[in-house]
């Protein structure tokens, strides 16, 4: 017997189910997820997710470093939507410090949170389609992601791990000019001209350009998928869940809203400047994979509207982008070169950091994947006493067994993709 | 048989195989290029001008790679399986006419031969998946067996009306019965059958959206997950050879093979009379191949049970129904 389907103890004996490993090296495992899947034929009997392969002890590391050193760690949590991670962390510090954030910084944060939301949802959309065997949407969504990555790069210098928000605001104001493509033997000069055309103005012009073209691009994805019969056969009715059960399992974000339950922190407990902006919340009905997809596409369109409003506001209002708190915010480069005290202050800021008053707080943002929270306890030192991160993906993953049971092996891939799992935040 | 005729036969076989392999070489490149342009990228363009040597370079690379034999596998079957696939993919070409008289074996039971050998080809996949002794490969093998058997039936039934109308199982005769221009080709009176045949053809060749046997995101690469080096390339070549083969079959059965579409049209038939039949056949085959690639770039993959559902609940009933419709048409003297 080559494959041990029949138990060896008894030649005619009871049939055993087929158990196999799905991951940690699997094209559809979305990182380093290992699933032990038990199937009967192709129908899933049980799924046991094994996590921890990407565990880096982020929370413990944060306890051993000054507050301002850990912002970069937040980038590495959910490495698909980076800036909302930072947002929740700096929000927690600001709450403990009672720090006021300038209006312009808040608009910049909201704009980049929404840019991250589009980045995230584009990835989910593309990879869900890819996991189902549709190759093309992936390339289309990555074409748009490239534009948004350039926005990240323009403000922070890094395409992914931006490290752009800081307690009290953002590190620097939006740049007035965009980086240009240069002549190279690998591109035609006409091509370079086309590439540079939207980059002739400031970053805001470039984002404006994106918001103008994006609705048409959304239509393009939807033309490929929304009414595609195969897509619908693969997603409609796959892993439906009702709102009560979803709440009991701790679902948030698009996973919860696709069941028709209205919960969005941007509306329920508005942070930053979300209460000044006009946007709608997309709700689903059945909570199946198709509704999750529809909710995400609708959210992208709404995010696009929010970005447009932010761009308008930012064009009209100039001002500081970081608070003037002398301890939390480092001195400017000019001042630190000019005054000895500022030089010392600069050194102390980046080595020792600052002390945060004793207390505890919980900050949460509507992360693209759901509610992302940071519970922070400070004992008055320059390091947090305890940081606990609530990753949105963790409760979603724990429902995997429940959602997949009774579906087929091919559906596991779809369900996993529609959950929008990123291992950086689940394993922390 | 004199030595001369023997040499001629060998030469013809060599020529046919050479032609097929040449087409495979450029079909692979064409697929990558066409899909590239559909997806907003350019595809391979580094090896040779416009990348025309890319597949050749890949083939050489495959030859250089080590063939890894899984320790727990059945070595003999593991090595033989891809050969079965490849040999079956090549053997069917012996009965394919590319112009009147241009055929290696002009046998009367051509259609039966084709169906028999293509069925045999699925053993390559079954044995490959099974002998690998890997769980994913095993899944691939099971899926491929179910899929192949279901769509063999659909394909077989979809050919029955063609045989009824043409009154022959000889491929040359089937084509010649369609002479008389575009409107005499079988795809018009048998359009539903034509669609069933195309769907079965996609499924038979394991192409997207029916590529569940490979299912690279579910069962990683299915039956070929343990294969490396040139034995993997054999599967690869066999798949693309089969693609060209089913496209040729579709052209012969439904689009009049090497016949000109303007046959019988007063003015155009003269205008295009210089075009050799082989070119018409090639154009039709390329049309189907483009369709294959286009479908792959557009659609997600079906799920295993949905695939079986389409096979058994749609394709087979439609083709059986159309056997009756065609019978009535023959009785009524329309065909």
XYZ file of C-alpha atoms in Angstrom:
763
model
C 0.000 0.000 0.000
C 1.643 3.173 -1.080
C -0.518 5.628 0.745
C -1.816 4.595 4.056
C -5.522 5.142 3.593
C -6.528 1.953 5.286
C -5.415 1.361 8.806
C -2.695 -1.245 8.863
C -3.949 -3.046 11.913
C -6.901 -4.422 10.049
C -6.755 -5.113 6.341
C -10.486 -4.671 5.854
C -10.814 -2.456 8.871
C -12.305 0.929 9.383
C -11.448 3.648 6.885
C -9.417 6.491 8.216
C -9.660 10.059 7.025
C -6.833 11.553 5.054
C -4.749 13.993 7.062
C -2.179 16.249 5.543
C -0.201 19.388 6.091
C -1.249 22.573 4.386
C 1.775 24.789 4.755
C 3.912 26.274 6.244
C 5.353 26.207 2.735
C 2.234 26.444 0.647
C 1.437 28.885 -2.137
C -1.936 29.787 -0.632
C -1.007 29.791 3.057
C -0.553 33.579 3.086
C 2.678 33.549 4.971
C 3.757 30.847 7.340
C 0.462 29.323 8.355
C 0.486 25.603 8.916
C -2.856 23.869 8.764
C -3.312 20.242 9.641
C -6.249 19.345 7.462
C -8.327 16.245 7.876
C -10.399 15.461 4.819
C -12.916 12.842 3.900
C -12.601 12.592 0.145
C -12.254 16.277 -0.587
C -14.569 17.453 2.170
C -12.930 19.053 5.150
C -13.669 17.354 8.454
C -11.366 19.364 10.629
C -8.742 22.026 10.322
C -6.190 22.712 12.966
C -4.247 25.929 12.409
C -0.766 25.930 13.879
C 0.615 29.387 14.422
C 3.776 30.788 15.872
C 6.190 30.247 13.021
C 6.670 33.987 12.644
C 6.671 34.823 16.333
C 9.170 37.555 17.121
C 8.079 38.521 20.643
C 7.206 42.015 19.483
C 5.275 42.845 22.644
C 8.179 41.829 24.860
C 10.634 43.751 22.704
C 8.485 46.835 23.086
C 8.678 46.577 26.858
C 12.448 46.715 26.658
C 12.717 49.829 24.527
C 11.841 53.487 24.920
C 8.425 54.400 23.579
C 9.642 56.076 20.422
C 11.868 53.150 19.423
C 9.020 50.754 18.896
C 7.136 52.570 16.140
C 9.146 50.680 13.555
C 8.114 47.370 15.125
C 4.502 48.245 14.475
C 5.272 48.385 10.761
C 6.317 44.763 10.875
C 3.059 43.543 12.363
C 0.649 43.707 9.511
C 3.137 44.354 6.762
C 0.381 44.898 4.203
C -1.250 47.918 5.811
C 1.562 49.600 7.624
C 0.571 53.057 8.691
C -2.645 52.171 10.569
C -0.444 49.950 12.756
C 1.672 52.944 13.642
C -1.423 55.053 14.089
C -2.804 52.909 16.882
C 0.518 52.808 18.709
C 1.151 56.546 18.585
C -2.482 57.107 19.559
C -1.935 55.090 22.724
C 1.145 57.122 23.625
C -0.685 60.361 22.884
C -3.551 59.290 25.123
C -1.177 58.611 27.996
C 0.651 61.882 27.458
C -2.531 63.853 26.789
C -0.881 65.197 23.681
C -2.726 67.386 21.180
C -2.134 66.565 17.539
C -2.326 69.391 14.992
C -5.236 69.258 12.573
C -3.048 68.987 9.491
C -1.199 66.001 10.933
C -4.511 64.315 11.631
C -5.663 64.826 8.062
C -2.371 63.436 6.792
C -2.803 60.431 9.058
C -6.341 59.818 7.903
C -5.273 60.150 4.288
C -2.508 57.618 4.725
C -4.717 55.290 6.744
C -7.111 55.230 3.836
C -4.298 54.812 1.338
C -3.236 51.812 3.409
C -6.780 50.510 3.367
C -6.779 50.580 -0.407
C -3.324 48.979 -0.456
C -4.549 46.224 1.805
C -7.806 45.558 0.038
C -6.083 45.539 -3.344
C -3.772 42.840 -2.082
C -6.657 40.801 -0.693
C -8.589 41.157 -3.899
C -5.654 40.164 -6.060
C -4.561 37.274 -3.913
C -8.076 35.887 -3.470
C -8.404 35.819 -7.221
C -4.949 34.314 -7.564
C -5.743 31.617 -5.044
C -8.769 30.769 -7.114
C -6.632 30.484 -10.212
C -7.503 33.827 -11.831
C -4.082 35.235 -12.574
C -4.939 38.565 -14.102
C -6.545 40.595 -11.263
C -3.336 40.178 -9.280
C -1.342 42.086 -11.859
C -4.009 44.753 -12.152
C -4.180 45.370 -8.420
C -0.422 45.470 -8.125
C -0.275 48.090 -10.845
C -2.348 50.365 -8.590
C -0.511 49.345 -5.451
C 2.639 50.601 -7.106
C 1.203 54.129 -7.257
C 0.319 54.040 -3.575
C 3.686 52.589 -2.631
C 5.216 55.606 -4.321
C 3.114 57.822 -2.057
C 4.538 55.996 0.949
C 7.996 56.451 -0.465
C 7.460 60.137 -1.099
C 6.658 60.912 2.546
C 8.920 58.464 4.317
C 11.592 57.260 1.952
C 10.476 53.643 2.328
C 8.009 51.806 0.172
C 6.779 49.528 2.918
C 8.064 50.069 6.409
C 7.394 53.754 6.521
C 7.948 54.711 10.176
C 6.223 57.968 9.375
C 3.850 58.691 12.259
C 5.267 59.847 15.547
C 3.639 60.774 18.834
C 2.352 64.293 18.276
C 1.864 64.122 14.527
C 3.843 62.957 11.570
C 7.567 63.223 11.014
C 7.595 65.688 8.116
C 5.215 67.569 5.907
C 4.092 66.304 2.511
C 6.756 66.897 -0.149
C 6.202 69.494 -2.835
C 7.722 67.435 -5.583
C 7.687 63.785 -6.500
C 10.671 61.640 -7.382
C 11.005 61.318 -11.148
C 11.885 58.366 -13.333
C 15.264 58.798 -14.946
C 16.546 57.865 -18.376
C 17.762 54.300 -18.511
C 18.651 51.844 -21.260
C 15.740 49.648 -20.167
C 12.963 52.109 -20.905
C 11.960 54.131 -23.943
C 12.051 57.849 -23.376
C 8.390 58.142 -24.399
C 7.555 55.662 -21.671
C 9.489 57.681 -19.121
C 7.600 60.774 -20.180
C 4.286 59.007 -19.588
C 5.461 57.727 -16.222
C 6.609 61.150 -15.139
C 3.521 63.028 -16.339
C 1.462 62.512 -13.141
C 4.570 63.119 -11.049
C 5.180 66.647 -12.246
C 3.418 68.293 -9.316
C 3.423 67.771 -5.564
C 2.519 64.593 -3.697
C -1.029 65.887 -3.311
C -1.306 66.226 -7.082
C -0.071 62.693 -7.430
C -2.608 61.376 -4.926
C -5.277 63.392 -6.694
C -4.251 61.692 -9.926
C -4.683 58.340 -8.229
C -8.123 59.164 -6.844
C -9.207 60.295 -10.291
C -8.235 57.086 -12.043
C -9.040 54.660 -9.250
C -12.860 54.337 -9.629
C -12.389 53.274 -13.247
C -9.779 50.749 -12.139
C -12.232 49.396 -9.555
C -14.744 48.949 -12.356
C -12.094 46.984 -14.191
C -11.645 44.501 -11.343
C -15.360 44.205 -10.914
C -15.806 43.571 -14.621
C -13.463 40.625 -14.260
C -14.929 39.248 -11.059
C -18.241 40.525 -9.693
C -20.540 38.973 -12.267
C -18.172 36.235 -13.326
C -20.096 32.977 -13.015
C -17.123 30.966 -11.905
C -16.167 33.581 -9.329
C -19.699 33.550 -7.961
C -19.863 29.780 -7.889
C -16.629 29.730 -5.956
C -17.591 32.408 -3.415
C -21.367 32.664 -2.974
C -22.509 30.586 -0.041
C -18.975 29.662 0.987
C -18.569 29.870 4.768
C -21.588 32.049 5.588
C -21.747 33.236 9.173
C -24.398 35.197 11.022
C -23.754 38.368 12.941
C -24.264 36.877 16.408
C -21.769 34.094 15.869
C -19.338 36.492 14.222
C -19.534 38.802 17.227
C -19.111 35.891 19.603
C -15.964 34.871 17.770
C -14.597 38.403 17.950
C -14.826 39.294 14.294
C -14.266 42.911 13.320
C -13.781 44.895 10.167
C -14.992 43.674 6.771
C -15.421 40.149 8.160
C -18.048 41.425 10.597
C -19.605 44.027 8.328
C -20.143 41.428 5.626
C -22.639 39.759 7.974
C -24.685 42.957 8.027
C -23.658 44.078 11.487
C -22.732 47.741 11.592
C -19.527 48.270 13.499
C -16.833 50.573 12.264
C -14.618 52.440 14.688
C -14.350 55.338 12.266
C -18.038 55.977 12.946
C -18.648 54.356 16.328
C -15.837 56.114 18.163
C -14.395 58.587 15.674
C -10.694 59.185 16.090
C -8.475 61.672 14.250
C -10.766 63.646 11.931
C -13.125 60.944 10.732
C -16.138 62.762 12.179
C -15.468 65.680 9.829
C -15.436 63.499 6.741
C -18.280 62.228 4.636
C -18.236 58.530 3.827
C -20.486 55.493 3.835
C -19.998 52.103 5.411
C -20.564 49.063 3.254
C -22.543 46.237 4.798
C -23.075 42.727 3.513
C -25.885 40.297 4.168
C -24.830 36.693 4.497
C -21.203 36.989 5.554
C -20.020 34.574 2.872
C -16.872 35.007 0.814
C -18.718 36.864 -1.906
C -20.092 39.433 0.546
C -16.657 39.922 2.032
C -15.357 40.611 -1.439
C -18.175 43.074 -2.195
C -17.693 44.858 1.128
C -13.992 45.279 0.432
C -14.531 46.660 -3.044
C -17.118 49.103 -1.717
C -14.718 50.111 1.046
C -12.028 50.857 -1.483
C -14.359 53.179 -3.323
C -15.302 54.921 -0.059
C -11.650 55.203 0.955
C -11.028 56.845 -2.357
C -13.664 59.457 -1.497
C -12.100 60.030 1.911
C -8.692 60.522 0.319
C -10.204 63.052 -2.061
C -11.678 65.025 0.830
C -8.367 64.927 2.686
C -6.489 66.133 -0.370
C -8.929 69.034 -0.723
C -8.550 69.975 2.929
C -4.778 69.651 2.905
C -4.503 71.863 -0.151
C -6.437 74.624 1.593
C -4.914 74.438 5.061
C -1.256 74.799 5.817
C 0.209 74.557 9.270
C 2.369 72.483 11.584
C 2.329 68.734 11.156
C 3.689 67.878 14.554
C 2.913 69.045 18.061
C 5.250 71.551 19.727
C 5.655 69.494 22.901
C 9.329 70.072 23.762
C 9.986 66.621 25.208
C 8.129 64.293 22.901
C 9.049 65.949 19.648
C 12.759 66.126 18.787
C 14.241 69.527 17.944
C 14.614 70.438 14.324
C 17.928 69.760 12.684
C 18.742 73.451 12.361
C 18.126 74.113 16.024
C 20.084 71.096 17.176
C 23.059 72.321 15.175
C 22.670 75.811 16.591
C 22.199 75.276 20.334
C 24.103 73.006 22.667
C 20.991 72.325 24.780
C 19.024 71.285 21.728
C 21.875 69.016 20.697
C 21.777 67.309 24.086
C 18.016 67.148 23.870
C 18.259 65.536 20.447
C 20.674 62.941 21.823
C 18.526 62.237 24.858
C 15.392 61.985 22.743
C 16.779 59.314 20.468
C 18.683 57.378 23.111
C 16.759 57.610 26.360
C 13.430 58.690 24.964
C 10.861 60.348 27.185
C 8.942 59.296 30.232
C 5.239 58.771 29.964
C 3.036 59.423 32.990
C 1.836 56.447 34.960
C -1.402 54.968 33.694
C -2.993 52.577 31.312
C -4.919 53.065 28.118
C -6.452 51.277 25.211
C -6.332 52.822 21.759
C -8.032 51.286 18.749
C -8.325 52.150 15.097
C -10.357 50.724 12.274
C -7.529 48.882 10.626
C -8.225 47.530 7.109
C -8.537 44.051 8.618
C -10.699 45.045 11.564
C -10.188 46.527 14.983
C -6.546 46.944 15.779
C -5.892 47.896 19.358
C -3.009 48.635 21.650
C -3.386 48.269 25.390
C -0.540 50.073 27.053
C 0.474 50.283 30.691
C 3.051 52.810 31.743
C 4.706 52.865 35.153
C 6.114 56.326 34.579
C 9.376 55.158 33.053
C 10.688 55.767 29.562
C 9.604 52.275 28.532
C 6.110 50.827 28.528
C 5.469 48.437 31.393
C 3.263 46.295 29.193
C 2.046 46.486 25.627
C -0.640 44.193 24.357
C -1.584 44.335 20.725
C -4.986 43.240 19.564
C -4.480 41.922 16.050
C -7.631 41.840 13.962
C -6.621 38.695 12.132
C -6.238 36.501 15.215
C -9.958 36.030 16.012
C -10.613 35.517 12.327
C -8.105 32.701 12.142
C -9.529 30.980 15.190
C -12.815 30.652 13.320
C -11.142 28.869 10.425
C -12.108 25.401 11.580
C -15.709 26.425 12.066
C -15.899 28.209 8.724
C -14.231 25.489 6.689
C -15.886 22.408 8.091
C -18.039 20.728 5.482
C -16.590 22.696 2.617
C -14.201 21.304 0.087
C -10.446 21.492 0.072
C -10.465 24.110 -2.679
C -12.757 26.263 -0.562
C -10.277 26.346 2.304
C -7.996 28.385 0.108
C -10.779 30.800 -0.767
C -11.935 31.165 2.830
C -8.398 31.736 4.019
C -7.836 34.385 1.382
C -11.146 36.100 2.098
C -10.229 36.289 5.797
C -7.313 38.462 4.886
C -4.754 36.760 7.087
C -1.344 38.319 7.528
C 1.043 36.451 9.699
C 3.032 39.408 10.850
C 0.205 40.481 13.128
C -1.133 37.086 14.149
C 2.225 35.816 15.343
C 3.551 39.205 16.444
C 8.642 -2.658 -48.096
C 11.803 -1.348 -49.602
C 14.417 0.540 -47.707
C 13.406 3.698 -49.525
C 9.780 3.626 -48.364
C 10.939 2.823 -44.849
C 13.206 5.847 -44.881
C 10.405 7.979 -46.236
C 8.139 6.886 -43.401
C 10.816 7.642 -40.818
C 11.364 11.016 -42.427
C 7.658 11.764 -42.331
C 7.430 10.788 -38.687
C 10.436 12.941 -37.903
C 8.940 15.845 -39.792
C 5.608 15.559 -38.005
C 7.210 15.330 -34.589
C 9.565 18.176 -35.428
C 6.671 20.343 -36.490
C 4.712 19.539 -33.345
C 7.675 20.187 -31.072
C 8.409 23.436 -32.870
C 4.817 24.512 -32.294
C 5.037 23.524 -28.636
C 8.183 25.589 -28.259
C 6.476 28.689 -29.553
C 3.105 27.968 -28.008
C 4.741 28.162 -24.588
C 6.372 31.439 -25.488
C 3.171 32.743 -27.092
C 1.212 31.902 -23.979
C 3.633 33.790 -21.789
C 3.708 36.737 -24.157
C -0.041 36.949 -24.745
C -0.863 36.538 -21.082
C 1.797 39.113 -20.332
C 0.208 41.692 -22.573
C -3.238 40.902 -21.190
C -1.895 41.502 -17.704
C -0.115 44.757 -18.411
C 3.416 43.369 -18.608
C 5.609 42.280 -21.507
C 6.495 38.661 -20.872
C 9.921 37.159 -21.544
C 12.039 39.401 -23.737
C 15.636 38.788 -22.701
C 16.760 35.556 -24.360
C 17.147 36.299 -28.043
C 15.361 39.104 -29.858
C 11.856 39.507 -28.347
C 12.570 36.478 -26.199
C 12.206 33.972 -29.039
C 14.845 31.677 -27.569
C 13.365 31.683 -24.064
C 11.675 28.286 -24.236
C 14.758 26.728 -25.790
C 16.846 28.092 -22.951
C 14.332 26.734 -20.443
C 14.477 23.340 -22.127
C 18.267 23.288 -21.881
C 18.005 24.274 -18.250
C 15.639 21.372 -17.605
C 18.135 18.999 -19.201
C 20.817 20.203 -16.835
C 18.727 19.862 -13.715
C 18.995 16.851 -11.512
C 16.084 14.438 -11.601
C 15.175 14.024 -7.966
C 13.634 10.683 -7.109
C 11.610 10.825 -3.895
C 12.919 8.205 -1.507
C 9.488 6.737 -0.840
C 8.371 6.656 -4.444
C 8.056 3.756 -6.838
C 11.077 4.572 -8.988
C 10.154 2.619 -12.095
C 6.601 3.947 -12.354
C 7.782 7.375 -11.353
C 10.086 7.479 -14.365
C 7.736 5.721 -16.779
C 4.647 7.835 -16.044
C 5.768 11.051 -17.778
C 6.949 8.974 -20.718
C 3.469 7.500 -21.065
C 2.023 11.003 -21.162
C 4.523 12.182 -23.721
C 4.321 9.124 -25.956
C 0.530 9.225 -26.014
C 0.616 12.906 -26.803
C 2.856 12.201 -29.796
C 1.273 8.986 -31.067
C -2.119 10.551 -31.731
C -0.551 12.754 -34.371
C -0.136 9.708 -36.608
C -3.761 9.842 -37.739
C -4.079 13.607 -38.042
C -4.377 14.790 -41.632
C -3.045 18.272 -42.269
C -4.025 18.312 -45.946
C -5.659 15.768 -48.288
C -3.331 12.777 -48.230
C -0.863 14.401 -45.833
C -1.274 11.914 -43.059
C 0.982 9.257 -41.584
C -1.693 6.601 -41.134
C -4.898 7.113 -43.050
C -6.875 4.584 -41.026
C -10.641 4.223 -41.159
C -11.090 4.142 -37.396
C -9.209 7.408 -36.874
C -11.675 8.858 -34.385
C -11.674 5.707 -32.273
C -7.881 5.663 -32.327
C -7.758 9.262 -31.174
C -10.181 8.647 -28.312
C -8.338 5.509 -27.268
C -4.898 7.056 -27.178
C -5.990 10.233 -25.402
C -7.635 8.083 -22.740
C -4.411 6.170 -22.381
C -2.576 9.439 -21.827
C -4.373 9.955 -18.529
C -2.519 6.925 -17.174
C 0.603 9.023 -17.261
C -0.937 11.473 -14.856
C -2.527 8.826 -12.662
C 0.648 6.786 -12.315
C 2.792 9.883 -11.889
C 0.643 11.125 -9.054
C 0.312 7.774 -7.417
C 3.887 6.616 -7.658
C 5.196 9.873 -6.185
C 3.828 8.728 -2.846
C 3.093 12.297 -1.880
C -0.215 13.414 -0.501
C -0.661 16.351 -2.803
C 0.326 14.305 -5.831
C -2.156 11.655 -4.748
C -4.919 14.260 -4.669
C -3.917 15.389 -8.121
C -4.037 11.840 -9.421
C -7.490 11.190 -7.979
C -8.825 14.426 -9.353
C -7.339 13.876 -12.765
C -8.826 10.408 -13.053
C -12.318 11.603 -12.198
C -12.000 14.553 -14.523
C -10.558 12.619 -17.444
C -13.188 9.889 -17.267
C -16.093 12.343 -17.067
C -14.911 14.453 -19.924
C -13.926 11.477 -22.092
C -17.608 10.602 -22.038
C -18.734 14.109 -22.867
C -16.180 14.344 -25.649
C -17.107 10.931 -27.032
C -20.792 11.783 -27.114
C -20.109 15.144 -28.683
C -18.364 13.404 -31.577
C -21.267 11.043 -32.292
C -23.317 13.595 -34.290
C -20.223 14.443 -36.326
C -19.772 10.788 -37.192
C -23.474 10.431 -37.947
C -23.480 13.288 -40.390
C -20.181 12.550 -42.070
C -20.802 8.811 -42.151
C -17.149 8.055 -41.580
C -14.615 7.638 -38.825
C -11.780 8.569 -41.089
C -10.574 12.049 -40.252
C -9.857 12.943 -43.888
C -13.347 11.888 -44.903
C -14.894 13.919 -42.081
C -13.137 17.024 -43.328
C -13.962 16.377 -46.971
C -17.636 15.988 -46.095
C -17.588 19.584 -44.882
C -16.432 21.052 -48.193
C -18.538 23.775 -49.721
C -17.618 26.831 -47.720
C -18.087 28.306 -44.291
C -21.777 27.457 -44.060
C -21.157 23.749 -44.642
C -18.850 23.369 -41.691
C -20.254 21.379 -38.838
C -19.964 24.062 -36.180
C -23.147 25.761 -37.401
C -25.722 22.942 -37.269
C -23.988 21.481 -34.220
C -23.170 24.608 -32.293
C -24.081 23.233 -28.812
C -21.981 20.169 -29.564
C -19.149 22.393 -30.679
C -19.314 24.210 -27.344
C -19.403 20.914 -25.439
C -16.423 19.689 -27.418
C -14.451 22.843 -26.647
C -15.260 22.661 -22.939
C -14.269 18.997 -22.849
C -11.127 19.834 -24.764
C -10.117 22.387 -22.146
C -10.883 19.876 -19.411
C -9.077 17.038 -21.179
C -5.907 19.044 -21.459
C -6.096 20.168 -17.814
C -6.110 23.808 -18.751
C -7.561 26.681 -16.734
C -10.353 26.992 -15.635
C -10.371 23.193 -15.360
C -6.805 22.796 -14.129
C -7.854 21.255 -10.834
C -5.357 18.441 -11.251
C -2.576 20.983 -10.945
C -4.425 23.477 -8.780
C -1.229 25.264 -7.863
C -2.863 27.115 -4.985
C -4.749 24.157 -3.524
C -2.762 21.004 -4.077
C 0.411 22.901 -4.976
C 1.080 21.296 -8.349
C -0.931 18.135 -8.034
C 0.469 15.078 -9.747
C 3.671 16.814 -10.815
C 4.676 18.188 -7.431
C 7.546 15.716 -7.004
C 8.803 15.971 -10.565
C 11.906 17.892 -11.478
C 14.307 18.206 -14.334
C 13.495 16.694 -17.668
C 10.838 14.288 -16.463
C 8.897 17.373 -15.414
C 9.533 18.887 -18.837
C 8.017 15.765 -20.379
C 4.717 16.453 -18.634
C 4.987 20.030 -19.693
C 5.600 19.194 -23.349
C 2.831 16.592 -23.261
C 0.357 19.159 -21.933
C 1.129 21.650 -24.653
C 1.188 18.976 -27.354
C -2.256 17.925 -26.213
C -3.401 21.526 -26.388
C -2.325 21.769 -30.019
C -3.846 18.370 -30.678
C -7.307 19.172 -29.344
C -7.226 22.466 -31.232
C -6.458 20.542 -34.409
C -9.265 18.108 -33.645
C -11.720 20.954 -33.124
C -10.663 22.440 -36.456
C -10.996 19.108 -38.257
C -14.327 18.127 -36.760
C -16.092 21.465 -36.725
C -14.248 24.059 -38.777
C -13.570 22.127 -41.941
C -9.899 21.413 -41.329
C -7.780 22.607 -44.222
C -10.763 23.802 -46.285
C -10.952 27.431 -47.211
C -13.855 29.326 -45.645
C -14.513 30.970 -49.013
C -15.054 27.732 -50.906
C -18.033 28.189 -53.167
C -18.255 31.932 -52.602
C -18.144 33.350 -56.142
C -15.508 36.050 -55.903
C -13.495 35.311 -52.751
C -12.821 31.667 -53.586
C -10.729 32.803 -56.551
C -9.060 35.545 -54.560
C -7.863 33.105 -51.898
C -7.342 30.060 -54.105
C -3.549 30.398 -53.837
C -3.618 29.831 -50.047
C -2.571 26.252 -49.293
C -4.851 24.178 -47.081
C -2.203 23.823 -44.409
C -2.293 27.558 -43.795
C -6.057 27.518 -43.282
C -5.685 24.643 -40.832
C -2.887 26.461 -39.031
C -4.997 29.611 -38.736
C -7.884 27.658 -37.261
C -5.605 25.868 -34.817
C -4.043 29.152 -33.747
C -7.519 30.577 -33.215
C -8.324 27.807 -30.751
C -4.941 28.082 -29.056
C -5.468 31.795 -28.579
C -8.853 31.011 -27.096
C -7.210 28.614 -24.631
C -4.737 31.258 -23.532
C -7.382 33.945 -23.341
C -9.576 31.756 -21.148
C -6.659 31.049 -18.849
C -5.968 34.744 -18.413
C -9.596 35.539 -17.636
C -11.252 32.941 -15.452
C -10.798 31.616 -11.948
C -10.561 27.873 -11.488
C -13.586 25.679 -10.981
C -13.950 23.642 -7.869
C -13.660 19.876 -8.180
C -17.344 19.103 -7.611
C -18.497 21.946 -9.848
C -16.302 20.616 -12.601
C -17.873 17.186 -12.308
C -21.314 18.785 -12.210
C -20.709 20.588 -15.487
C -19.409 17.428 -17.051
C -22.225 15.130 -16.004
C -25.182 17.488 -15.727
C -24.536 19.872 -18.606
C -22.110 18.557 -21.199
C -23.288 14.951 -21.405
C -27.069 15.685 -21.498
C -26.561 18.417 -24.083
C -24.544 16.165 -26.347
C -27.014 13.279 -25.994
C -29.894 15.627 -26.748
C -28.133 16.903 -29.810
C -27.639 13.374 -31.097
C -31.426 13.206 -31.383
C -31.686 16.660 -32.898
C -29.078 15.779 -35.498
C -30.863 12.500 -36.213
C -34.041 14.435 -36.893
C -32.118 16.835 -39.091
C -30.713 13.936 -41.086
C -34.169 12.380 -41.381
C -35.566 15.706 -42.497
C -32.850 15.957 -45.110
C -31.386 19.167 -43.746
C -27.943 17.678 -43.221
